[in-house]
Amino acid sequence: QNFLNQPRIHKQIGLDYSLGVIYRPFLNNNAIFTFGVAALSPMDGFKNIYETSDVQFSSFASLVFTY
């Protein structure tokens, strides 16, 4: 509230749903693939700050190769 100079911001930001997968094709740590997706269902605090009630989505991927 002090940072945004906006009174009465609710404390609940939202619910986070996420799913991640780690795949190691050679069953060792030479190659590791990590993938994931996440979603945030906004609650009153998020709506107070950003003035939107749209569900926010995010995804990520990581590839690690070690010799």
JSON list of C-alpha atoms in Angstrom, two decimals:
[
{"chain": "A", "resi": 1, "resn": "GLN", "atom": "CA", "xyz": [0.00, 0.00, 0.00]},
{"chain": "A", "resi": 2, "resn": "ASN", "atom": "CA", "xyz": [2.83, 2.40, 0.83]},
{"chain": "A", "resi": 3, "resn": "PHE", "atom": "CA", "xyz": [4.86, 1.52, -2.27]},
{"chain": "A", "resi": 4, "resn": "LEU", "atom": "CA", "xyz": [1.95, 2.00, -4.69]},
{"chain": "A", "resi": 5, "resn": "ASN", "atom": "CA", "xyz": [0.42, 4.87, -2.70]},
{"chain": "A", "resi": 6, "resn": "GLN", "atom": "CA", "xyz": [-2.89, 3.07, -3.04]},
{"chain": "A", "resi": 7, "resn": "PRO", "atom": "CA", "xyz": [-5.12, 2.37, -0.01]},
{"chain": "A", "resi": 8, "resn": "ARG", "atom": "CA", "xyz": [-7.00, -0.84, 0.75]},
{"chain": "A", "resi": 9, "resn": "ILE", "atom": "CA", "xyz": [-5.10, -3.44, -1.27]},
{"chain": "A", "resi": 10, "resn": "HIS", "atom": "CA", "xyz": [-6.24, -6.92, -0.30]},
{"chain": "A", "resi": 11, "resn": "LYS", "atom": "CA", "xyz": [-3.63, -9.42, 0.89]},
{"chain": "A", "resi": 12, "resn": "GLN", "atom": "CA", "xyz": [-4.72, -12.34, -1.32]},
{"chain": "A", "resi": 13, "resn": "ILE", "atom": "CA", "xyz": [-2.92, -12.22, -4.67]},
{"chain": "A", "resi": 14, "resn": "GLY", "atom": "CA", "xyz": [-4.23, -15.43, -6.20]},
{"chain": "A", "resi": 15, "resn": "LEU", "atom": "CA", "xyz": [-3.99, -19.18, -6.59]},
{"chain": "A", "resi": 16, "resn": "ASP", "atom": "CA", "xyz": [-0.99, -20.66, -8.37]},
{"chain": "A", "resi": 17, "resn": "TYR", "atom": "CA", "xyz": [-1.28, -23.88, -10.37]},
{"chain": "A", "resi": 18, "resn": "SER", "atom": "CA", "xyz": [1.88, -25.36, -11.83]},
{"chain": "A", "resi": 19, "resn": "LEU", "atom": "CA", "xyz": [3.19, -28.56, -13.38]},
{"chain": "A", "resi": 20, "resn": "GLY", "atom": "CA", "xyz": [6.80, -29.46, -14.11]},
{"chain": "A", "resi": 21, "resn": "VAL", "atom": "CA", "xyz": [8.54, -32.42, -15.72]},
{"chain": "A", "resi": 22, "resn": "ILE", "atom": "CA", "xyz": [12.19, -33.46, -15.56]},
{"chain": "A", "resi": 23, "resn": "TYR", "atom": "CA", "xyz": [13.33, -35.91, -18.26]},
{"chain": "A", "resi": 24, "resn": "ARG", "atom": "CA", "xyz": [16.73, -37.65, -18.19]},
{"chain": "A", "resi": 25, "resn": "PRO", "atom": "CA", "xyz": [16.96, -39.77, -21.36]},
{"chain": "A", "resi": 26, "resn": "PHE", "atom": "CA", "xyz": [20.18, -41.59, -20.44]},
{"chain": "A", "resi": 27, "resn": "LEU", "atom": "CA", "xyz": [19.32, -42.08, -16.73]},
{"chain": "A", "resi": 28, "resn": "ASN", "atom": "CA", "xyz": [22.37, -40.06, -15.70]},
{"chain": "A", "resi": 29, "resn": "ASN", "atom": "CA", "xyz": [23.08, -36.34, -15.41]},
{"chain": "A", "resi": 30, "resn": "ASN", "atom": "CA", "xyz": [24.63, -35.89, -18.88]},
{"chain": "A", "resi": 31, "resn": "ALA", "atom": "CA", "xyz": [21.40, -34.58, -20.39]},
{"chain": "A", "resi": 32, "resn": "ILE", "atom": "CA", "xyz": [18.56, -33.09, -18.36]},
{"chain": "A", "resi": 33, "resn": "PHE", "atom": "CA", "xyz": [15.42, -31.59, -19.90]},
{"chain": "A", "resi": 34, "resn": "THR", "atom": "CA", "xyz": [13.08, -29.59, -17.67]},
{"chain": "A", "resi": 35, "resn": "PHE", "atom": "CA", "xyz": [9.70, -28.28, -18.84]},
{"chain": "A", "resi": 36, "resn": "GLY", "atom": "CA", "xyz": [6.86, -26.62, -16.99]},
{"chain": "A", "resi": 37, "resn": "VAL", "atom": "CA", "xyz": [3.74, -24.51, -17.13]},
{"chain": "A", "resi": 38, "resn": "ALA", "atom": "CA", "xyz": [2.06, -22.34, -14.51]},
{"chain": "A", "resi": 39, "resn": "ALA", "atom": "CA", "xyz": [-1.14, -20.35, -14.17]},
{"chain": "A", "resi": 40, "resn": "LEU", "atom": "CA", "xyz": [-2.25, -17.73, -11.67]},
{"chain": "A", "resi": 41, "resn": "SER", "atom": "CA", "xyz": [-5.95, -17.22, -10.93]},
{"chain": "A", "resi": 42, "resn": "PRO", "atom": "CA", "xyz": [-6.12, -13.65, -9.62]},
{"chain": "A", "resi": 43, "resn": "MET", "atom": "CA", "xyz": [-7.83, -12.71, -6.39]},
{"chain": "A", "resi": 44, "resn": "ASP", "atom": "CA", "xyz": [-8.72, -9.29, -4.96]},
{"chain": "A", "resi": 45, "resn": "GLY", "atom": "CA", "xyz": [-5.16, -8.12, -4.26]},
{"chain": "A", "resi": 46, "resn": "PHE", "atom": "CA", "xyz": [-4.01, -8.75, -7.84]},
{"chain": "A", "resi": 47, "resn": "LYS", "atom": "CA", "xyz": [-7.14, -7.08, -9.21]},
{"chain": "A", "resi": 48, "resn": "ASN", "atom": "CA", "xyz": [-6.54, -4.02, -6.99]},
{"chain": "A", "resi": 49, "resn": "ILE", "atom": "CA", "xyz": [-3.00, -3.55, -8.31]},
{"chain": "A", "resi": 50, "resn": "TYR", "atom": "CA", "xyz": [-3.29, -4.51, -12.01]},
{"chain": "A", "resi": 51, "resn": "GLU", "atom": "CA", "xyz": [-7.01, -3.87, -12.60]},
{"chain": "A", "resi": 52, "resn": "THR", "atom": "CA", "xyz": [-7.49, -7.10, -14.53]},
{"chain": "A", "resi": 53, "resn": "SER", "atom": "CA", "xyz": [-9.06, -10.43, -13.68]},
{"chain": "A", "resi": 54, "resn": "ASP", "atom": "CA", "xyz": [-7.54, -12.42, -16.56]},
{"chain": "A", "resi": 55, "resn": "VAL", "atom": "CA", "xyz": [-5.78, -15.65, -15.68]},
{"chain": "A", "resi": 56, "resn": "GLN", "atom": "CA", "xyz": [-2.00, -15.24, -16.10]},
{"chain": "A", "resi": 57, "resn": "PHE", "atom": "CA", "xyz": [0.00, -18.03, -17.78]},
{"chain": "A", "resi": 58, "resn": "SER", "atom": "CA", "xyz": [3.72, -18.81, -17.84]},
{"chain": "A", "resi": 59, "resn": "SER", "atom": "CA", "xyz": [5.89, -21.57, -19.26]},
{"chain": "A", "resi": 60, "resn": "PHE", "atom": "CA", "xyz": [9.54, -22.51, -19.09]},
{"chain": "A", "resi": 61, "resn": "ALA", "atom": "CA", "xyz": [12.05, -24.92, -20.57]},
{"chain": "A", "resi": 62, "resn": "SER", "atom": "CA", "xyz": [15.60, -25.76, -19.58]},
{"chain": "A", "resi": 63, "resn": "LEU", "atom": "CA", "xyz": [18.16, -27.98, -21.29]},
{"chain": "A", "resi": 64, "resn": "VAL", "atom": "CA", "xyz": [21.40, -28.96, -19.54]},
{"chain": "A", "resi": 65, "resn": "PHE", "atom": "CA", "xyz": [24.13, -30.95, -21.28]},
{"chain": "A", "resi": 66, "resn": "THR", "atom": "CA", "xyz": [27.20, -32.06, -19.33]},
{"chain": "A", "resi": 67, "resn": "TYR", "atom": "CA", "xyz": [30.28, -33.86, -20.57]}
]
